[in-house]
Coordinates of C-alpha atoms and ligand atoms in Angstrom, one line a residue:
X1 CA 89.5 86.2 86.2
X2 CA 88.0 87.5 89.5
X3 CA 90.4 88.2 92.2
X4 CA 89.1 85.4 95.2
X5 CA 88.0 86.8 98.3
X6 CA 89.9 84.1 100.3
X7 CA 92.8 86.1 99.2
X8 CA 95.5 86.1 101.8
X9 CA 97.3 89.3 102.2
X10 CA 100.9 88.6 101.8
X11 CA 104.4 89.0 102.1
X12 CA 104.3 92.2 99.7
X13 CA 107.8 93.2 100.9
X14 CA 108.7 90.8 103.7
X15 CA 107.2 92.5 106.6
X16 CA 106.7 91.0 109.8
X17 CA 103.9 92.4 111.7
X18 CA 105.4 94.3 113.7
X19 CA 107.3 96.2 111.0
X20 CA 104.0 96.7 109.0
X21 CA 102.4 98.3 112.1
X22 CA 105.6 100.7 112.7
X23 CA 105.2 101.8 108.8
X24 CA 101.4 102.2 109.4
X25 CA 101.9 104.3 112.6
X26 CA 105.0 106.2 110.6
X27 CA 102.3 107.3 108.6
X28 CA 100.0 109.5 110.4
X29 CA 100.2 112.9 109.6
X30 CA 101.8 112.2 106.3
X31 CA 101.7 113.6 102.9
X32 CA 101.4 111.5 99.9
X33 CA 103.1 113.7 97.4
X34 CA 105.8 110.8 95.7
X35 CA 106.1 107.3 96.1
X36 CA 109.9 108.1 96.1
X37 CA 109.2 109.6 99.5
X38 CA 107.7 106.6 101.1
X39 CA 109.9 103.3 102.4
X40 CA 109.0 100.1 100.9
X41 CA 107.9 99.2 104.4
X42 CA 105.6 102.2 104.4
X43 CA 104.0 101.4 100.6
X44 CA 103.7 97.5 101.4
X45 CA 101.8 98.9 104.9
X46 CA 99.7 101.0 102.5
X47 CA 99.4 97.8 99.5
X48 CA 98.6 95.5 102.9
X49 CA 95.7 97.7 104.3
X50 CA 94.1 98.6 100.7
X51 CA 93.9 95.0 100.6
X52 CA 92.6 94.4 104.3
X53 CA 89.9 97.6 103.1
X54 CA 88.9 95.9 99.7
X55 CA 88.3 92.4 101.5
X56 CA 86.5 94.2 104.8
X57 CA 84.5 95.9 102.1
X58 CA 83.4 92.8 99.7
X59 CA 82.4 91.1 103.1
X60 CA 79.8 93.3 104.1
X61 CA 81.9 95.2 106.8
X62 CA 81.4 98.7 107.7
X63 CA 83.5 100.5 109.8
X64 CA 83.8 104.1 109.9
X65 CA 87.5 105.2 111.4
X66 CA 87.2 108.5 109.6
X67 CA 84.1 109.7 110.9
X68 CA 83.4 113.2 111.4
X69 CA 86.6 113.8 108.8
X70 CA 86.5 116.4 106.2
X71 CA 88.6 115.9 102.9
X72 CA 89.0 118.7 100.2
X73 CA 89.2 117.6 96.7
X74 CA 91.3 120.7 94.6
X75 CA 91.1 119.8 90.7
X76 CA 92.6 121.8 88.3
X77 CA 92.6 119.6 85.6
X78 CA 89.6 117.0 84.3
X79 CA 89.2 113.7 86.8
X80 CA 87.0 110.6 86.3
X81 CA 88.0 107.9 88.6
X82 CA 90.4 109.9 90.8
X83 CA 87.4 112.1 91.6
X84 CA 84.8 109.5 92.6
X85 CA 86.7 107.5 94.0
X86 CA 88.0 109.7 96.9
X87 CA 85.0 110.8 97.1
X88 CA 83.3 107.7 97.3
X89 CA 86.4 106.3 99.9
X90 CA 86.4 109.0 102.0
X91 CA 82.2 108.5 102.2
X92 CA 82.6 104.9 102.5
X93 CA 85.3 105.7 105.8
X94 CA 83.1 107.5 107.6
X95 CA 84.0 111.1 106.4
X96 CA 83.0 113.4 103.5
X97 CA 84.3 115.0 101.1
X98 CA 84.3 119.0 99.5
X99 CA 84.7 119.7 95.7
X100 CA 86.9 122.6 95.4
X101 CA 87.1 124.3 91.8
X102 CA 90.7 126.3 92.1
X103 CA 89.0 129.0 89.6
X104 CA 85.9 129.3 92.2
X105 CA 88.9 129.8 95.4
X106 CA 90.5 132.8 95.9
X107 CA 93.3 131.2 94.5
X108 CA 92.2 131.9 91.1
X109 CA 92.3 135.4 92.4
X110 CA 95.6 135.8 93.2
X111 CA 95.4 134.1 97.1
X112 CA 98.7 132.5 97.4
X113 CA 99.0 128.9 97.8
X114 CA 101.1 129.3 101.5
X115 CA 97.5 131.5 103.1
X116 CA 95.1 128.9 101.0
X117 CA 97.2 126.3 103.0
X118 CA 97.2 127.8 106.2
X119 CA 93.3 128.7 106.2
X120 CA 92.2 125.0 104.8
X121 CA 94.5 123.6 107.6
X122 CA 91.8 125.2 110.1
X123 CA 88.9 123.8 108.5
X124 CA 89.6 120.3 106.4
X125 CA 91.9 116.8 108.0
X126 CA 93.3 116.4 104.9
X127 CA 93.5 117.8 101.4
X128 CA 93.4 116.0 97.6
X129 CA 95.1 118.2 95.1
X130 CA 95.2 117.4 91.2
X131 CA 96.8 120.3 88.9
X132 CA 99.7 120.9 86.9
X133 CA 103.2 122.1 87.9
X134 CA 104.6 119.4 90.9
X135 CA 105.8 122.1 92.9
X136 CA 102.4 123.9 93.4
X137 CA 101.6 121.0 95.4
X138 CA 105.0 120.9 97.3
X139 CA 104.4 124.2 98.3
X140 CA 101.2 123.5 99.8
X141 CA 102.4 120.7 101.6
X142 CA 105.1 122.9 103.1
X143 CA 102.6 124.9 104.6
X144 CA 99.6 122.8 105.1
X145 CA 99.3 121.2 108.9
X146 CA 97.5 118.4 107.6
X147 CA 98.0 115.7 105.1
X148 CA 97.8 116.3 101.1
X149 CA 97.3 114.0 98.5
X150 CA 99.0 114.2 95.0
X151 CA 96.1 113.7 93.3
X152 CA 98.0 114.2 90.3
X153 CA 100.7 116.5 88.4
X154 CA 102.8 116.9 85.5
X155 CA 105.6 115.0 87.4
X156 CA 103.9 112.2 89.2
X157 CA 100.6 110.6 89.7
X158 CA 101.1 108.3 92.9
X159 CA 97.7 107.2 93.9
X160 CA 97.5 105.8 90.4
X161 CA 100.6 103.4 90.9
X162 CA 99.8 102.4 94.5
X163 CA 96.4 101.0 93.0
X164 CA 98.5 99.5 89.7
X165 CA 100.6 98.2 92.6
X166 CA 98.1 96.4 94.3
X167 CA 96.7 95.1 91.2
X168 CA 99.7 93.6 90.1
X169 CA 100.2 91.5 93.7
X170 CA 97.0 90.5 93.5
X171 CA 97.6 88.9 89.9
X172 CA 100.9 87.7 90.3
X173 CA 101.5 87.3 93.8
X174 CA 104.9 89.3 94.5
X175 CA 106.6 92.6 93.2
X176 CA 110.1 91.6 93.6
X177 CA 111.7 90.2 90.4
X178 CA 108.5 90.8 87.9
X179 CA 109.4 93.0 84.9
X180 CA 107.1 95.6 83.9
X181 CA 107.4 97.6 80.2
X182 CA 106.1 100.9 80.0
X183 CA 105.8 101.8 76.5
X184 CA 104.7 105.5 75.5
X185 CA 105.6 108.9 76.6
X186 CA 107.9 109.3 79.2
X187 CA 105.3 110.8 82.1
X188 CA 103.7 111.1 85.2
X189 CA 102.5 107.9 84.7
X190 CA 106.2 106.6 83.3
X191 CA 107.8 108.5 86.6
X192 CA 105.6 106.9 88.9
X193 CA 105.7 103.5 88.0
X194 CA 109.5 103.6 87.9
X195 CA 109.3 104.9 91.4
X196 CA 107.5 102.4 92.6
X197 CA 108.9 99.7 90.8
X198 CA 112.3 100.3 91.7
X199 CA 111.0 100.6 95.8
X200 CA 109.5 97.0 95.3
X201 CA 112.6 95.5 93.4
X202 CA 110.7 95.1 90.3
X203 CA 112.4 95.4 86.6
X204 CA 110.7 98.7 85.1
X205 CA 111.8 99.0 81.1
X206 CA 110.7 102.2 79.5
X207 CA 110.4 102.7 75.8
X208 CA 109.8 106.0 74.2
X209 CA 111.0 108.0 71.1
X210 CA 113.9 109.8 71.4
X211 CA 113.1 113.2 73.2
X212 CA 109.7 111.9 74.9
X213 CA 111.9 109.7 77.4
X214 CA 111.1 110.0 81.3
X215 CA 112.6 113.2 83.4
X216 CA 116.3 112.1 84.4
X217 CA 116.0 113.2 87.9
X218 CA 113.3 111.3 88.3
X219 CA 115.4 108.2 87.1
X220 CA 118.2 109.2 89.1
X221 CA 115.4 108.9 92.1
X222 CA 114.4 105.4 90.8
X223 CA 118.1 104.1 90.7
X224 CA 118.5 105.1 93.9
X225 CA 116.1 103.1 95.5
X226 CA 116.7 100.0 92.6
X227 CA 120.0 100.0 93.7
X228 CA 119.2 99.0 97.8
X229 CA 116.0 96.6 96.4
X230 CA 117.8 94.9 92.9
X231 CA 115.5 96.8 90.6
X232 CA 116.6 96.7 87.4
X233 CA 115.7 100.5 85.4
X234 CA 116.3 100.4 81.6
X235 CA 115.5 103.1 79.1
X236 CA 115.2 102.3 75.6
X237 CA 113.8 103.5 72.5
X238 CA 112.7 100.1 71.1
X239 CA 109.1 98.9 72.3
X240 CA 110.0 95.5 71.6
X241 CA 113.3 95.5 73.8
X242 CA 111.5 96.6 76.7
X243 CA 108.3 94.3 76.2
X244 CA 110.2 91.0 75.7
X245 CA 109.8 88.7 78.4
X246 CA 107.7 91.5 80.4
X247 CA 105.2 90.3 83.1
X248 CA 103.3 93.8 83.0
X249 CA 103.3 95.6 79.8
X250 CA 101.6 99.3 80.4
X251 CA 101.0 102.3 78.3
X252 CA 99.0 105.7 78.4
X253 CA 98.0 108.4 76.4
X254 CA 100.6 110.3 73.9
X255 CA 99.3 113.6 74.8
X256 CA 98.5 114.2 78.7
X257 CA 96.2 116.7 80.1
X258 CA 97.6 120.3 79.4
X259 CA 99.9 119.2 76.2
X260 CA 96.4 119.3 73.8
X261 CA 98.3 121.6 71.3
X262 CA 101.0 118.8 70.9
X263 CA 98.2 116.8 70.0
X264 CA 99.1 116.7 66.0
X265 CA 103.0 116.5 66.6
X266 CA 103.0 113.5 69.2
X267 CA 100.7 111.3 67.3
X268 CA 103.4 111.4 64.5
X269 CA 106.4 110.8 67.2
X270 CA 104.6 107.7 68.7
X271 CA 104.2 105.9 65.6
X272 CA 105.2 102.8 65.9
X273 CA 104.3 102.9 69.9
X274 CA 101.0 101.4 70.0
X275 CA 100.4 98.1 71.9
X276 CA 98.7 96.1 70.0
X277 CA 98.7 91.8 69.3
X278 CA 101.5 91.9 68.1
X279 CA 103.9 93.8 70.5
X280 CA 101.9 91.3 73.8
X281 CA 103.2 88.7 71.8
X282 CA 106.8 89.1 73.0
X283 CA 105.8 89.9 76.4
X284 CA 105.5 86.5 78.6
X285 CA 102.6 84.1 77.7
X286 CA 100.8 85.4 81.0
X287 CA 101.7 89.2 80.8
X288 CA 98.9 91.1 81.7
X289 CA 98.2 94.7 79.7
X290 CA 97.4 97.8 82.0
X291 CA 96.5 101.1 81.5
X292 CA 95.4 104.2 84.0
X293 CA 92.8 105.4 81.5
X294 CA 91.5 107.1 79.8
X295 CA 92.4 105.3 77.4
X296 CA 92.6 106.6 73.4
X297 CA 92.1 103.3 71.4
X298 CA 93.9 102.9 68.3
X299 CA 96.9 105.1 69.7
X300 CA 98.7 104.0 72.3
X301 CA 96.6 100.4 72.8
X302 CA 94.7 98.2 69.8
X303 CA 91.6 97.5 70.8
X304 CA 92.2 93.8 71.0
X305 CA 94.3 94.5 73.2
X306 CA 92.4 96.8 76.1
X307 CA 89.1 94.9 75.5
X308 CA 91.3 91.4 75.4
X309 CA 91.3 88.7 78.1
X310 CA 95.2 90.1 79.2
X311 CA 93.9 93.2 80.0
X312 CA 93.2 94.1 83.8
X313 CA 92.4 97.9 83.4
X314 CA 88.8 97.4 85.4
X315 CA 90.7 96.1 88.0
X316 CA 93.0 99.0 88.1
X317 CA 90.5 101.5 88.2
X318 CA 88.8 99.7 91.0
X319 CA 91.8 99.6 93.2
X320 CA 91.6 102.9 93.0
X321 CA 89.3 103.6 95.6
X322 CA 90.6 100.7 98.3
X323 CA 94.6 102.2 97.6
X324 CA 93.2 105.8 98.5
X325 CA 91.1 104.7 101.1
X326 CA 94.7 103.0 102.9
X327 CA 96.4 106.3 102.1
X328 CA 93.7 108.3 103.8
X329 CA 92.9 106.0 106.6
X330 CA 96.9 105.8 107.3
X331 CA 97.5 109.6 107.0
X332 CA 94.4 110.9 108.0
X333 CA 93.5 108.6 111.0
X334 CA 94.1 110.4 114.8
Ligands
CP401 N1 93.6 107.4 85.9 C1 93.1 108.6 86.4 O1 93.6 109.3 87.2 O2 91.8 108.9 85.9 P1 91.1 110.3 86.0 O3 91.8 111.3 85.2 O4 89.7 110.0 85.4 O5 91.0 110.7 87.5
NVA402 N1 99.3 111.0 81.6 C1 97.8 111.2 81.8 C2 97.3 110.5 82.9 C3 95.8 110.6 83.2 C4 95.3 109.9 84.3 C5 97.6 112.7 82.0 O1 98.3 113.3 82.8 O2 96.7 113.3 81.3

């Protein structure tokens, strides 16, 4: 099913005009690190303009509001779609965008992540980091003076979700009151999308093996925001629990970047975990299946499943580039 142009962007989270361009303008200067740190006005502002972006786009538009911008790309870890598509957003914006290898900085030296900050801060208008340990990136959002990106940790992966976001309003038409399963190790991927479900009022079940479930704090965060929007968070360790009567059933790898050795022992813990015919079956008639890829078929999807008409994971890597695009035009912009 192709998503139609004449798609009207909507009431994402109730937000009258004048509210979404408050959250828009909240935004400048901004860091993107959790989606527990935005509002749910400031996300739906972000969901609303990677809409407008995607539509401006398809119609032949071509407007350049972050010319003459310069955005560096640090990747410690492996990157597909997250790499060519901020490179390709940030191109498409008007700016450009610099590759950075942390082992070829002088941060793979010893330069510590406060001075590699401080000196990109003089050169770059905003910075995309992708690595390992949550608070590296923290740390140089402390002391960076312009915007950075969570391009993805161990903790979170936030750029994903806002795209999953928007791909899930344009398919169903609303956040609030859809139930979304998550079925597979609890990770960045199971941290974000509770965060963001629980800022759009949407049900977020979680099933996982016992010892693989999601970081508590991060479902004490997710509470706290379900309780002011009438998400509902449940943990479980029974995939079909949490996929009965689901609108959105999602899963991702067993092993994540940086846990290859587990490799052997995780495959044997998530059996039992893969999504497959049989498990969509108790999700609603309509559910759609998504995935951030890559994907490892025959583990934690079927097949039949991924390649099946429920599955929307093209879509999801697609939105991608117009989500990022929103974040950088809103953070980036002067
Ligand atoms: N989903 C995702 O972030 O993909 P990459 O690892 O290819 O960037
Ligand atoms: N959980 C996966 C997501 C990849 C986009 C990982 O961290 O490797």
């Amino acid at each position: 099913m192709a998503t139609p142009l004449s798609w009207a962007a909507g009431d994402v989270a109730g937000l009258h005009p004048a509210q979404s361009l408050a959250a828009r303008l909240s935004l400048r200067g901004r860091d993107f690190l959790s989606l527990h740190d935005w509002t749910p006005e400031e996300l739906a502002a972000a969901l609303q303009t990677a809409r407008e972006l995607k539509l401006r786009h398809r119609s032949g538009q071509r407007d350049q509001p972050l010319r003459g911008k310069t955005l560096g790309m640090i990747f410690a870890k492996a990157s597909t779609r997250t790499r060519v598509s901020f490179e390709v957003g940030i191109f498409q914006l008007g700016g450009q965008a610099i590759f950075l290898n942390p082992a070829d900085l002088q941060l793979g030296r010893g330069e510590t992540i406060a001075d590699t900050a401080r000196v990109l801060s003089r050169y770059l208008d905003g910075i995309m980091i992708r690595t390992y340990d949550h608070r590296e990136v923290q740390e140089l959002a402390r002391w960076a003076e312009i915007p950075v990106i969570n391009g993805l940790t161990d903790r979170e992966h936030p750029c994903q979700v806002l795209a999953d976001l928007l791909t899930i309003w344009e398919r169903k038409g609303r956040l609030r009151g859809l139930k979304l399963a998550f079925v597979g190790d609890g990770n960045n991927m199971a941290h974000s999308l509770l965060h963001g479900g629980a800022k759009f009022g949407m049900h977020v079940a979680v099933a996982s093996p016992p010892g693989y479930g999601p970081d508590p704090e991060v479902v004490a965060e997710a509470r706290a925001d379900a309780a002011e929007t009438g998400a509902r968070i449940t943990l479980t360790d029974d995939p079909a629990e949490a996929v009965r009567d689901a609108d959105v059933v999602y899963t991702d790898v067993w092993a994540s970047m940086g846990q290859e050795a587990e490799r052997e022992v995780r495959l044997r813990a998530f059996r039992g975990y893969t999504v497959d015919r049989n498990l969509m079956a108790l999700a609603r008639p309509d559910a759609i299946f998504m995935h951030c890829l890559p994907a490892h078929r025959g583990e934690e999807v079927a097949p039949e499943v991924i390649d099946g008409p429920q599955s929307v994971v093209w879509d999801q890597a697609e939105n991608r580039l117009h989500a990022q695009k929103a974040v950088m035009l809103l953070t980036m912009q002067d």
